[in-house]
PDB file of C-alpha atoms in Angstrom:
ATOM      1  CA  MET N 146      19.355 -44.104 -41.041  1.00 47.00           C
ATOM      2  CA  SER N 147      19.057 -42.807 -44.309  1.00 51.00           C
ATOM      3  CA  ASP N 148      21.482 -42.351 -47.205  1.00 63.00           C
ATOM      4  CA  ARG N 149      19.117 -39.416 -48.841  1.00 82.00           C
ATOM      5  CA  ILE N 150      20.325 -35.925 -48.372  1.00 87.00           C
ATOM      6  CA  THR N 151      17.806 -32.657 -48.209  1.00 90.00           C
ATOM      7  CA  SER N 152      17.914 -29.467 -46.910  1.00 92.00           C
ATOM      8  CA  ARG N 153      15.572 -26.725 -45.304  1.00 94.00           C
ATOM      9  CA  ILE N 154      16.238 -22.963 -45.058  1.00 93.00           C
ATOM     10  CA  VAL N 155      14.901 -20.640 -41.655  1.00 92.00           C
ATOM     11  CA  ALA N 156      14.368 -17.955 -42.790  1.00 92.00           C
ATOM     12  CA  LEU N 157      15.406 -14.932 -39.456  1.00 89.00           C
ATOM     13  CA  GLU N 158      14.939 -11.441 -39.969  1.00 87.00           C
ATOM     14  CA  SER N 159      16.976  -9.305 -37.806  1.00 85.00           C
ATOM     15  CA  GLY N 160      20.608 -10.133 -36.264  1.00 80.00           C
ATOM     16  CA  ASP N 161      18.892 -10.183 -32.388  1.00 83.00           C
ATOM     17  CA  GLU N 162      16.218 -13.803 -34.048  1.00 85.00           C
ATOM     18  CA  SER N 163      19.503 -14.680 -35.384  1.00 85.00           C
ATOM     19  CA  VAL N 164      21.662 -14.272 -32.010  1.00 85.00           C
ATOM     20  CA  GLN N 165      18.856 -15.519 -30.076  1.00 85.00           C
ATOM     21  CA  LEU N 166      17.987 -18.681 -32.083  1.00 86.00           C
ATOM     22  CA  LEU N 167      21.840 -19.281 -33.187  1.00 84.00           C
ATOM     23  CA  GLY N 168      23.311 -17.974 -29.380  1.00 81.00           C
ATOM     24  CA  LYS N 169      26.591 -15.993 -28.742  1.00 79.00           C
ATOM     25  CA  TYR N 170      29.308 -17.366 -31.671  1.00 74.00           C
ATOM     26  CA  ASP N 171      26.540 -19.729 -32.915  1.00 78.00           C
ATOM     27  CA  GLN N 172      27.229 -21.331 -29.326  1.00 83.00           C
ATOM     28  CA  HIS N 173      24.054 -23.565 -30.997  1.00 85.00           C
ATOM     29  CA  PHE N 174      25.271 -25.145 -33.237  1.00 84.00           C
ATOM     30  CA  THR N 175      27.613 -27.559 -31.832  1.00 86.00           C
ATOM     31  CA  LEU N 176      24.502 -28.720 -28.995  1.00 89.00           C
ATOM     32  CA  VAL N 177      22.419 -29.619 -32.051  1.00 92.00           C
ATOM     33  CA  GLU N 178      24.644 -31.310 -34.544  1.00 91.00           C
ATOM     34  CA  SER N 179      26.296 -33.384 -31.313  1.00 90.00           C
ATOM     35  CA  GLU N 180      22.617 -33.928 -31.018  1.00 91.00           C
ATOM     36  CA  PHE N 181      21.586 -34.735 -34.960  1.00 93.00           C
ATOM     37  CA  PRO N 182      23.754 -36.057 -37.793  1.00 93.00           C
ATOM     38  CA  VAL N 183      22.775 -32.539 -39.504  1.00 94.00           C
ATOM     39  CA  ARG N 184      25.202 -29.627 -39.556  1.00 92.00           C
ATOM     40  CA  LEU N 185      23.090 -25.938 -40.037  1.00 91.00           C
ATOM     41  CA  LEU N 186      24.835 -23.430 -42.535  1.00 90.00           C
ATOM     42  CA  PRO N 187      24.009 -19.859 -41.513  1.00 86.00           C
ATOM     43  CA  ARG N 188      23.999 -17.885 -44.969  1.00 85.00           C
ATOM     44  CA  GLY N 189      23.035 -13.873 -44.710  1.00 80.00           C
ATOM     45  CA  HIS N 190      19.546 -13.935 -43.295  1.00 84.00           C
ATOM     46  CA  GLU N 191      18.924 -17.734 -43.871  1.00 88.00           C
ATOM     47  CA  LEU N 192      19.702 -20.971 -41.556  1.00 90.00           C
ATOM     48  CA  THR N 193      19.886 -23.634 -43.637  1.00 93.00           C
ATOM     49  CA  ILE N 194      19.543 -27.350 -42.384  1.00 94.00           C
ATOM     50  CA  GLU N 195      20.925 -30.214 -44.120  1.00 94.00           C
ATOM     51  CA  GLY N 196      20.831 -34.228 -43.482  1.00 93.00           C
ATOM     52  CA  PRO N 197      18.885 -37.212 -43.867  1.00 93.00           C
ATOM     53  CA  PRO N 198      14.913 -35.599 -44.002  1.00 93.00           C
ATOM     54  CA  GLU N 199      14.366 -38.047 -41.027  1.00 93.00           C
ATOM     55  CA  ALA N 200      16.979 -35.944 -38.465  1.00 93.00           C
ATOM     56  CA  VAL N 201      16.378 -32.378 -41.330  1.00 94.00           C
ATOM     57  CA  GLU N 202      12.629 -32.210 -40.139  1.00 94.00           C
ATOM     58  CA  PRO N 203      12.479 -32.275 -36.264  1.00 93.00           C
ATOM     59  CA  VAL N 204      15.492 -29.748 -35.907  1.00 94.00           C
ATOM     60  CA  TYR N 205      13.022 -27.992 -38.745  1.00 94.00           C
ATOM     61  CA  ARG N 206      10.167 -27.476 -36.707  1.00 93.00           C
ATOM     62  CA  MET N 207      12.078 -27.246 -33.385  1.00 93.00           C
ATOM     63  CA  PHE N 208      13.508 -23.821 -35.376  1.00 93.00           C
ATOM     64  CA  GLN N 209      10.242 -22.702 -36.225  1.00 93.00           C
ATOM     65  CA  VAL N 210       8.582 -22.928 -32.695  1.00 91.00           C
ATOM     66  CA  LEU N 211      10.796 -20.940 -31.223  1.00 91.00           C
ATOM     67  CA  LEU N 212      11.823 -18.001 -34.374  1.00 91.00           C
ATOM     68  CA  SER N 213       7.271 -18.233 -33.777  1.00 89.00           C
ATOM     69  CA  GLN N 214       8.068 -17.394 -29.841  1.00 87.00           C
ATOM     70  CA  ILE N 215      11.037 -15.082 -30.668  1.00 88.00           C
ATOM     71  CA  ARG N 216       8.826 -12.812 -33.061  1.00 88.00           C
ATOM     72  CA  LYS N 217       6.342 -12.912 -29.603  1.00 84.00           C
ATOM     73  CA  GLY N 218       8.217 -10.791 -27.190  1.00 82.00           C
ATOM     74  CA  HIS N 219       9.985 -13.900 -25.769  1.00 82.00           C
ATOM     75  CA  ILE N 220      13.892 -13.355 -25.619  1.00 82.00           C
ATOM     76  CA  LEU N 221      15.594 -17.603 -25.586  1.00 83.00           C
ATOM     77  CA  THR N 222      17.791 -18.106 -22.527  1.00 82.00           C
ATOM     78  CA  GLY N 223      20.811 -20.939 -23.647  1.00 82.00           C
ATOM     79  CA  SER N 224      18.234 -23.393 -20.774  1.00 80.00           C
ATOM     80  CA  GLU N 225      15.311 -22.934 -22.830  1.00 85.00           C
ATOM     81  CA  PHE N 226      17.294 -23.917 -26.789  1.00 88.00           C
ATOM     82  CA  GLU N 227      18.670 -27.079 -24.768  1.00 87.00           C
ATOM     83  CA  TYR N 228      15.404 -28.229 -22.701  1.00 87.00           C
ATOM     84  CA  ALA N 229      12.952 -27.891 -26.599  1.00 89.00           C
ATOM     85  CA  LEU N 230      16.661 -30.153 -27.671  1.00 90.00           C
ATOM     86  CA  LYS N 231      16.411 -32.715 -25.350  1.00 88.00           C
ATOM     87  CA  LEU N 232      12.714 -32.704 -26.367  1.00 88.00           C
ATOM     88  CA  THR N 233      13.660 -32.639 -29.939  1.00 91.00           C
ATOM     89  CA  ARG N 234      16.154 -35.316 -29.483  1.00 89.00           C
ATOM     90  CA  ASP N 235      13.465 -37.329 -27.783  1.00 85.00           C
ATOM     91  CA  GLY N 236      10.442 -37.460 -29.927  1.00 83.00           C
ATOM     92  CA  ASN N 237       8.591 -35.241 -27.213  1.00 81.00           C
ATOM     93  CA  GLY N 238       8.674 -31.749 -29.938  1.00 78.00           C
ATOM     94  CA  GLU N 239       5.224 -31.920 -30.564  1.00 78.00           C
ATOM     95  CA  GLY N 240       4.506 -30.522 -27.376  1.00 82.00           C
ATOM     96  CA  LEU N 241       7.427 -27.114 -27.550  1.00 85.00           C
ATOM     97  CA  LYS N 242       4.223 -24.612 -28.358  1.00 82.00           C
ATOM     98  CA  GLU N 243       1.970 -25.607 -26.548  1.00 84.00           C
ATOM     99  CA  LEU N 244       4.754 -25.574 -24.045  1.00 86.00           C
ATOM    100  CA  PHE N 245       6.147 -21.581 -24.860  1.00 82.00           C
ATOM    101  CA  SER N 246       3.122 -20.125 -25.433  1.00 82.00           C
ATOM    102  CA  ASP N 247       1.201 -20.579 -21.713  1.00 88.00           C
ATOM    103  CA  LEU N 248       1.388 -17.000 -21.127  1.00 88.00           C
ATOM    104  CA  VAL N 249       1.291 -16.125 -17.062  1.00 93.00           C
ATOM    105  CA  LEU N 250       2.396 -13.216 -17.402  1.00 91.00           C
ATOM    106  CA  ILE N 251       4.074  -9.676 -17.909  1.00 90.00           C
ATOM    107  CA  THR N 252       6.588  -8.127 -16.201  1.00 91.00           C
ATOM    108  CA  HIS N 253       6.375  -3.684 -15.538  1.00 88.00           C
ATOM    109  CA  ARG N 254       9.701  -4.388 -17.586  1.00 87.00           C
ATOM    110  CA  GLY N 255       8.247  -6.223 -21.016  1.00 85.00           C
ATOM    111  CA  LYS N 256       9.052  -9.829 -19.666  1.00 86.00           C
ATOM    112  CA  GLN N 257       7.308 -12.029 -20.403  1.00 86.00           C
ATOM    113  CA  ILE N 258       6.641 -15.232 -17.873  1.00 90.00           C
ATOM    114  CA  ARG N 259       6.124 -18.120 -18.699  1.00 89.00           C
ATOM    115  CA  PRO N 260       6.616 -22.283 -17.847  1.00 91.00           C
ATOM    116  CA  LYS N 261      10.454 -23.555 -19.180  1.00 88.00           C
ATOM    117  CA  THR N 262       9.690 -26.841 -18.468  1.00 90.00           C
ATOM    118  CA  PHE N 263       6.087 -29.511 -19.010  1.00 91.00           C
ATOM    119  CA  GLY N 264       6.893 -30.122 -15.080  1.00 94.00           C
ATOM    120  CA  GLN N 265       6.444 -26.230 -14.624  1.00 95.00           C
ATOM    121  CA  LYS N 266       3.462 -25.966 -16.826  1.00 95.00           C
ATOM    122  CA  ARG N 267       2.069 -29.122 -14.412  1.00 95.00           C
ATOM    123  CA  TYR N 268       2.261 -27.247 -11.274  1.00 97.00           C
ATOM    124  CA  LEU N 269       0.283 -23.654 -12.972  1.00 96.00           C
ATOM    125  CA  GLU N 270      -2.584 -25.477 -13.843  1.00 96.00           C
ATOM    126  CA  ALA N 271      -2.853 -27.169 -10.685  1.00 97.00           C
ATOM    127  CA  MET N 272      -2.620 -23.634  -9.243  1.00 97.00           C
ATOM    128  CA  ARG N 273      -4.902 -22.472 -11.978  1.00 96.00           C
ATOM    129  CA  HIS N 274      -7.540 -25.492 -10.857  1.00 96.00           C
ATOM    130  CA  ASP N 275      -6.877 -26.460  -6.596  1.00 96.00           C
ATOM    131  CA  ASP N 276      -8.088 -24.517  -4.446  1.00 96.00           C
ATOM    132  CA  ILE N 277      -4.350 -25.660  -2.607  1.00 96.00           C
ATOM    133  CA  VAL N 278      -1.104 -27.160  -4.268  1.00 97.00           C
ATOM    134  CA  LEU N 279       2.089 -28.220  -2.740  1.00 96.00           C
ATOM    135  CA  CYS N 280       4.731 -27.393  -4.534  1.00 97.00           C
ATOM    136  CA  ILE N 281       8.152 -30.750  -3.782  1.00 96.00           C
ATOM    137  CA  GLY N 282      11.193 -30.050  -6.022  1.00 93.00           C
ATOM    138  CA  PRO N 283      15.097 -29.531  -5.938  1.00 90.00           C
ATOM    139  CA  ALA N 284      16.457 -25.810  -5.901  1.00 85.00           C
ATOM    140  CA  GLY N 285      15.963 -23.792  -9.311  1.00 86.00           C
ATOM    141  CA  THR N 286      13.014 -25.344 -10.444  1.00 92.00           C
ATOM    142  CA  GLY N 287      11.018 -21.844 -10.009  1.00 92.00           C
ATOM    143  CA  LYS N 288       8.355 -23.580  -6.856  1.00 94.00           C
ATOM    144  CA  THR N 289       8.264 -20.308  -5.644  1.00 93.00           C
ATOM    145  CA  TYR N 290       8.879 -17.859  -8.495  1.00 94.00           C
ATOM    146  CA  LEU N 291       6.072 -19.278 -10.067  1.00 96.00           C
ATOM    147  CA  ALA N 292       3.867 -19.344  -7.310  1.00 96.00           C
ATOM    148  CA  LEU N 293       4.482 -15.604  -6.475  1.00 96.00           C
ATOM    149  CA  ALA N 294       4.081 -15.555 -10.600  1.00 96.00           C
ATOM    150  CA  MET N 295       0.639 -16.390 -10.235  1.00 97.00           C
ATOM    151  CA  ALA N 296      -0.239 -14.726  -7.286  1.00 96.00           C
ATOM    152  CA  VAL N 297       0.194 -11.706  -8.748  1.00 96.00           C
ATOM    153  CA  ASP N 298      -2.281 -12.867 -11.984  1.00 96.00           C
ATOM    154  CA  PHE N 299      -4.406 -13.404  -9.831  1.00 96.00           C
ATOM    155  CA  LEU N 300      -4.252 -10.515  -7.840  1.00 95.00           C
ATOM    156  CA  LYS N 301      -4.070  -7.991 -11.658  1.00 93.00           C
ATOM    157  CA  SER N 302      -7.071  -9.835 -12.888  1.00 94.00           C
ATOM    158  CA  LYS N 303      -8.851  -9.074  -9.847  1.00 94.00           C
ATOM    159  CA  GLN N 304      -9.556 -13.644  -9.356  1.00 95.00           C
ATOM    160  CA  ILE N 305      -9.168 -12.137  -5.382  1.00 96.00           C
ATOM    161  CA  GLN N 306      -7.706  -9.213  -3.127  1.00 95.00           C
ATOM    162  CA  ARG N 307      -4.279  -9.138  -1.404  1.00 94.00           C
ATOM    163  CA  LEU N 308      -1.145 -11.207  -1.069  1.00 95.00           C
ATOM    164  CA  VAL N 309       0.185 -12.979   1.933  1.00 94.00           C
ATOM    165  CA  LEU N 310       3.652 -14.817   1.690  1.00 92.00           C
ATOM    166  CA  THR N 311       4.909 -16.649   4.463  1.00 90.00           C
ATOM    167  CA  ARG N 312       7.599 -18.475   5.305  1.00 86.00           C
ATOM    168  CA  PRO N 313       8.909 -20.608   8.905  1.00 84.00           C
ATOM    169  CA  ALA N 314      11.801 -18.275  10.321  1.00 72.00           C
ATOM    170  CA  VAL N 315      14.469 -21.738  10.809  1.00 61.00           C
ATOM    171  CA  GLU N 316      17.659 -20.836  11.080  1.00 49.00           C
ATOM    172  CA  ALA N 317      20.332 -23.295   9.247  1.00 44.00           C
ATOM    173  CA  GLY N 318      23.128 -22.620  11.015  1.00 42.00           C
ATOM    174  CA  GLU N 319      22.982 -18.911  12.572  1.00 42.00           C
ATOM    175  CA  HIS N 320      20.676 -18.444  15.583  1.00 46.00           C
ATOM    176  CA  LEU N 321      17.846 -15.342  14.834  1.00 48.00           C
ATOM    177  CA  GLY N 322      18.779 -14.286  18.891  1.00 51.00           C
ATOM    178  CA  PHE N 323      22.655 -13.802  17.734  1.00 50.00           C
ATOM    179  CA  LEU N 324      21.287 -11.829  14.612  1.00 51.00           C
ATOM    180  CA  PRO N 325      21.929  -8.738  14.581  1.00 56.00           C
ATOM    181  CA  GLY N 326      19.295  -5.478  14.613  1.00 55.00           C
ATOM    182  CA  ASP N 327      15.168  -5.435  16.101  1.00 52.00           C
ATOM    183  CA  PHE N 328      12.398  -7.939  15.210  1.00 51.00           C
ATOM    184  CA  GLN N 329      11.336  -6.953  11.845  1.00 58.00           C
ATOM    185  CA  GLU N 330      15.313  -6.845  10.707  1.00 59.00           C
ATOM    186  CA  LYS N 331      16.309 -10.194  12.032  1.00 56.00           C
ATOM    187  CA  VAL N 332      13.355 -12.090  10.407  1.00 58.00           C
ATOM    188  CA  ASP N 333      13.889  -9.888   6.741  1.00 65.00           C
ATOM    189  CA  PRO N 334      16.255 -12.552   5.578  1.00 67.00           C
ATOM    190  CA  TYR N 335      14.321 -15.316   6.200  1.00 66.00           C
ATOM    191  CA  LEU N 336      11.825 -13.654   3.247  1.00 74.00           C
ATOM    192  CA  ARG N 337      13.959 -11.671   0.707  1.00 79.00           C
ATOM    193  CA  PRO N 338      13.013 -14.323  -1.305  1.00 79.00           C
ATOM    194  CA  ILE N 339       9.972 -13.131  -1.519  1.00 86.00           C
ATOM    195  CA  TYR N 340      10.636  -9.898  -1.972  1.00 87.00           C
ATOM    196  CA  ASP N 341      13.384 -10.554  -4.692  1.00 90.00           C
ATOM    197  CA  GLY N 342      10.667 -12.472  -6.817  1.00 90.00           C
ATOM    198  CA  LEU N 343       7.961  -9.807  -5.932  1.00 93.00           C
ATOM    199  CA  TYR N 344      10.506  -6.700  -7.349  1.00 93.00           C
ATOM    200  CA  ASP N 345      11.635  -8.479 -10.383  1.00 92.00           C
ATOM    201  CA  LEU N 346       7.198  -9.140 -11.079  1.00 94.00           C
ATOM    202  CA  LEU N 347       5.713  -5.536 -10.344  1.00 95.00           C
ATOM    203  CA  GLY N 348       7.871  -3.159  -9.703  1.00 93.00           C
ATOM    204  CA  VAL N 349       9.732  -1.810  -6.498  1.00 93.00           C
ATOM    205  CA  GLU N 350       7.187   1.408  -6.541  1.00 94.00           C
ATOM    206  CA  VAL N 351       4.036  -0.716  -6.799  1.00 95.00           C
ATOM    207  CA  PHE N 352       5.434  -3.169  -4.464  1.00 93.00           C
ATOM    208  CA  GLN N 353       5.909  -0.723  -1.880  1.00 93.00           C
ATOM    209  CA  LYS N 354       1.737   0.586  -2.532  1.00 95.00           C
ATOM    210  CA  TYR N 355       0.742  -2.259  -2.069  1.00 95.00           C
ATOM    211  CA  ARG N 356       2.034  -2.748   0.301  1.00 91.00           C
ATOM    212  CA  GLU N 357       1.596  -0.562   2.522  1.00 93.00           C
ATOM    213  CA  ARG N 358      -1.849  -0.662   1.283  1.00 94.00           C
ATOM    214  CA  GLY N 359      -1.730  -3.764   3.049  1.00 92.00           C
ATOM    215  CA  ILE N 360      -2.686  -5.727   0.304  1.00 95.00           C
ATOM    216  CA  ILE N 361       0.437  -7.585  -0.192  1.00 94.00           C
ATOM    217  CA  GLU N 362       1.009  -8.855   3.425  1.00 91.00           C
ATOM    218  CA  ILE N 363       5.316 -10.288   4.455  1.00 86.00           C
ATOM    219  CA  ALA N 364       5.010 -11.799   7.529  1.00 82.00           C
ATOM    220  CA  PRO N 365       7.077 -15.083   8.864  1.00 83.00           C
ATOM    221  CA  LEU N 366       4.648 -17.773   9.857  1.00 86.00           C
ATOM    222  CA  ALA N 367       3.621 -16.737  13.551  1.00 82.00           C
ATOM    223  CA  TYR N 368       1.715 -14.765  11.677  1.00 82.00           C
ATOM    224  CA  MET N 369      -0.447 -17.389  10.843  1.00 86.00           C
ATOM    225  CA  ARG N 370      -2.198 -18.297  13.727  1.00 84.00           C
ATOM    226  CA  GLY N 371      -5.619 -17.863  15.085  1.00 85.00           C
ATOM    227  CA  ARG N 372      -6.518 -15.752  11.401  1.00 87.00           C
ATOM    228  CA  THR N 373      -9.233 -16.582   8.747  1.00 88.00           C
ATOM    229  CA  LEU N 374      -7.721 -15.359   5.046  1.00 91.00           C
ATOM    230  CA  ASP N 375     -10.334 -14.848   2.569  1.00 94.00           C
ATOM    231  CA  ASP N 376     -10.343 -13.398  -1.190  1.00 96.00           C
ATOM    232  CA  ALA N 377      -6.572 -14.693  -1.003  1.00 96.00           C
ATOM    233  CA  PHE N 378      -3.824 -16.113  -2.597  1.00 97.00           C
ATOM    234  CA  VAL N 379      -1.682 -17.977   0.031  1.00 96.00           C
ATOM    235  CA  ILE N 380       2.128 -18.566  -0.481  1.00 95.00           C
ATOM    236  CA  LEU N 381       3.950 -20.843   2.055  1.00 94.00           C
ATOM    237  CA  ASP N 382       7.628 -20.576   0.900  1.00 92.00           C
ATOM    238  CA  GLU N 383       9.942 -23.366   2.392  1.00 90.00           C
ATOM    239  CA  GLY N 384       6.966 -25.684   3.927  1.00 92.00           C
ATOM    240  CA  GLN N 385       9.748 -28.429   4.280  1.00 92.00           C
ATOM    241  CA  ASN N 386      10.497 -26.775   7.578  1.00 90.00           C
ATOM    242  CA  THR N 387       7.617 -26.786   8.360  1.00 91.00           C
ATOM    243  CA  THR N 388       6.091 -28.936  11.304  1.00 90.00           C
ATOM    244  CA  THR N 389       3.075 -30.604  11.466  1.00 90.00           C
ATOM    245  CA  GLU N 390       1.449 -28.753  14.322  1.00 91.00           C
ATOM    246  CA  GLN N 391       2.560 -26.154  11.970  1.00 91.00           C
ATOM    247  CA  MET N 392       1.443 -27.249   8.968  1.00 92.00           C
ATOM    248  CA  LYS N 393      -2.183 -28.206  10.379  1.00 94.00           C
ATOM    249  CA  MET N 394      -2.421 -24.093  11.672  1.00 93.00           C
ATOM    250  CA  PHE N 395      -1.616 -22.967   8.040  1.00 93.00           C
ATOM    251  CA  LEU N 396      -3.564 -25.497   5.841  1.00 93.00           C
ATOM    252  CA  THR N 397      -6.671 -24.226   8.193  1.00 92.00           C
ATOM    253  CA  ARG N 398      -6.060 -20.837   7.628  1.00 91.00           C
ATOM    254  CA  LEU N 399      -7.839 -20.779   4.101  1.00 92.00           C
ATOM    255  CA  GLY N 400     -10.964 -19.138   4.128  1.00 93.00           C
ATOM    256  CA  PHE N 401     -14.289 -18.362   0.748  1.00 94.00           C
ATOM    257  CA  GLY N 402     -12.813 -17.073  -2.123  1.00 94.00           C
ATOM    258  CA  SER N 403      -8.585 -18.321  -1.425  1.00 95.00           C
ATOM    259  CA  LYS N 404      -6.303 -20.092  -2.801  1.00 96.00           C
ATOM    260  CA  ALA N 405      -2.637 -21.802  -1.014  1.00 96.00           C
ATOM    261  CA  VAL N 406       0.187 -22.957  -2.599  1.00 97.00           C
ATOM    262  CA  ILE N 407       2.716 -24.370  -0.186  1.00 96.00           C
ATOM    263  CA  THR N 408       6.422 -24.938  -1.751  1.00 96.00           C
ATOM    264  CA  GLY N 409       9.811 -27.165  -0.264  1.00 94.00           C
ATOM    265  CA  ASP N 410      12.584 -28.833  -0.321  1.00 92.00           C
ATOM    266  CA  ILE N 411      12.502 -31.938   1.199  1.00 87.00           C
ATOM    267  CA  THR N 412      16.174 -32.766   0.488  1.00 85.00           C
ATOM    268  CA  GLN N 413      16.763 -29.798   3.065  1.00 85.00           C
ATOM    269  CA  VAL N 414      15.102 -29.901   5.665  1.00 84.00           C
ATOM    270  CA  ASP N 415      16.735 -27.566   8.801  1.00 80.00           C
ATOM    271  CA  LEU N 416      14.991 -28.468  10.901  1.00 80.00           C
ATOM    272  CA  PRO N 417      16.724 -29.048  14.199  1.00 78.00           C
ATOM    273  CA  ARG N 418      16.968 -33.364  14.524  1.00 76.00           C
ATOM    274  CA  GLY N 419      14.563 -35.474  16.206  1.00 72.00           C
ATOM    275  CA  ARG N 420      11.822 -33.070  13.953  1.00 79.00           C
ATOM    276  CA  GLY N 421      10.130 -34.620  11.534  1.00 82.00           C
ATOM    277  CA  SER N 422       9.080 -31.858   7.927  1.00 89.00           C
ATOM    278  CA  GLY N 423       5.430 -30.646   8.555  1.00 89.00           C
ATOM    279  CA  LEU N 424       5.621 -31.498   4.402  1.00 93.00           C
ATOM    280  CA  GLU N 425       6.811 -34.580   3.906  1.00 90.00           C
ATOM    281  CA  GLU N 426       3.964 -35.400   6.491  1.00 92.00           C
ATOM    282  CA  SER N 427       1.334 -34.107   4.966  1.00 93.00           C
ATOM    283  CA  VAL N 428       1.874 -35.465   1.901  1.00 90.00           C
ATOM    284  CA  ARG N 429       0.633 -39.169   3.534  1.00 91.00           C
ATOM    285  CA  ILE N 430      -1.803 -37.304   5.417  1.00 93.00           C
ATOM    286  CA  LEU N 431      -4.120 -35.758   2.127  1.00 94.00           C
ATOM    287  CA  ASP N 432      -3.191 -36.767   0.198  1.00 89.00           C
ATOM    288  CA  GLY N 433      -5.946 -38.396  -2.295  1.00 89.00           C
ATOM    289  CA  ILE N 434      -8.031 -35.265  -1.029  1.00 94.00           C
ATOM    290  CA  GLU N 435     -10.381 -33.536  -4.045  1.00 94.00           C
ATOM    291  CA  GLY N 436      -8.802 -29.891  -4.903  1.00 93.00           C
ATOM    292  CA  ILE N 437      -5.550 -30.862  -3.185  1.00 95.00           C
ATOM    293  CA  SER N 438      -3.022 -31.181  -5.690  1.00 95.00           C
ATOM    294  CA  PHE N 439       0.667 -32.341  -5.324  1.00 96.00           C
ATOM    295  CA  ILE N 440       2.814 -31.445  -8.654  1.00 96.00           C
ATOM    296  CA  TYR N 441       6.838 -33.031  -7.951  1.00 96.00           C
ATOM    297  CA  LEU N 442       9.569 -31.270  -9.973  1.00 94.00           C
ATOM    298  CA  THR N 443      13.159 -33.005 -10.424  1.00 90.00           C
ATOM    299  CA  GLU N 444      16.699 -32.245 -11.815  1.00 85.00           C
ATOM    300  CA  LYS N 445      14.482 -32.022 -15.431  1.00 84.00           C
ATOM    301  CA  ASP N 446      13.006 -28.742 -14.581  1.00 87.00           C
ATOM    302  CA  VAL N 447      16.075 -26.890 -13.097  1.00 83.00           C
ATOM    303  CA  VAL N 448      16.139 -23.226 -14.131  1.00 75.00           C
ATOM    304  CA  ARG N 449      19.191 -22.114 -13.006  1.00 68.00           C
ATOM    305  CA  HIS N 450      22.942 -22.751 -14.411  1.00 66.00           C
ATOM    306  CA  PRO N 451      23.307 -26.052 -15.837  1.00 65.00           C
ATOM    307  CA  LEU N 452      25.864 -27.695 -13.250  1.00 74.00           C
ATOM    308  CA  VAL N 453      22.572 -27.110 -10.720  1.00 72.00           C
ATOM    309  CA  GLN N 454      21.388 -29.784 -12.620  1.00 70.00           C
ATOM    310  CA  LYS N 455      24.629 -32.026 -12.195  1.00 75.00           C
ATOM    311  CA  ILE N 456      25.663 -30.957  -8.174  1.00 82.00           C
ATOM    312  CA  ILE N 457      21.728 -31.699  -7.242  1.00 75.00           C
ATOM    313  CA  LYS N 458      22.212 -35.599  -9.874  1.00 76.00           C
ATOM    314  CA  ALA N 459      25.544 -35.465  -7.286  1.00 85.00           C
ATOM    315  CA  TYR N 460      23.849 -35.085  -4.064  1.00 82.00           C
ATOM    316  CA  GLU N 461      21.019 -37.614  -4.235  1.00 75.00           C
ATOM    317  CA  SER N 462      22.781 -40.758  -5.699  1.00 81.00           C
ATOM    318  CA  TYR N 463      25.692 -39.445  -2.755  1.00 80.00           C
ATOM    319  CA  GLU N 464      22.146 -40.415  -0.642  1.00 76.00           C
ATOM    320  CA  ALA N 465      20.946 -43.098  -2.759  1.00 76.00           C
ATOM    321  CA  ARG N 466      24.615 -45.081  -1.891  1.00 80.00           C
ATOM    322  CA  LYS N 467      24.494 -43.403   2.443  1.00 74.00           C
ATOM    323  CA  GLY N 468      21.453 -45.183   2.651  1.00 69.00           C
ATOM    324  CA  SER N 469      22.203 -48.324   1.255  1.00 69.00           C
ATOM    325  CA  ASN N 470      24.684 -49.132   3.038  1.00 64.00           C
TER     326      ASN N 470
END
């Protein structure tokens, strides 16, 4: 460690920039100072970083990249700051600019949709490049939401003519027949995450208009049988709950000018005991076919509450111990 002490000044233009960069009540201070031997000294609209040069420079570059994104309208979240700090600590800070510059979509409310991790960026690049993408990862990694955002972007840019969104109606400890209402009311709870994502991306009015015109179709997986889907972006969510037959049926619906994205978490299979997951089996069957991508996200790509990462790791450790016994 160098004995020399140097300093760098980050110029801030507003109180909003300061809050986003430093966190509410300057909570990011503790994070930075716990990872690097530096001191952060805010003075008005300036932030001074003091410490040895080898620590000051990467922290300064990280702040500059984050600040440039804030000035482009990006709302920096706490999880994004923590991820940026982790990359900087691990010596991967140079990739931050590339990560945050990948703008997928601006929602009806002006929210900018971007990848928050390098795993998510690989996922987006795969969807742009290949016609079939299978994304496997734990809850909270943005599998479904990013697929919806990419589908909406393809629709708005007229690369496709419609969105087809589906899920297997598999009960997780409950039975459809005992739920109240008609068939649509019974299956709607299974499709709710898709509705919520599209409401956020498009707004309720635009979503309803697209759905009435048949531009957006949301249906249980069983409704896909016997169809050929041309010029469509097709998303199969919760793919771990498909059987082998259902997965084969879905994959063979793809028509000309279409893309298919299958998402799922193979650690949360709700199929009856003894039934294998079609998603898990498809990895072995389709591996090596050109034009099909497999993206694996991990707890490092979780963008929910920080405790979610710890919960996922705890369950993985428990399953590993149980398997070894």
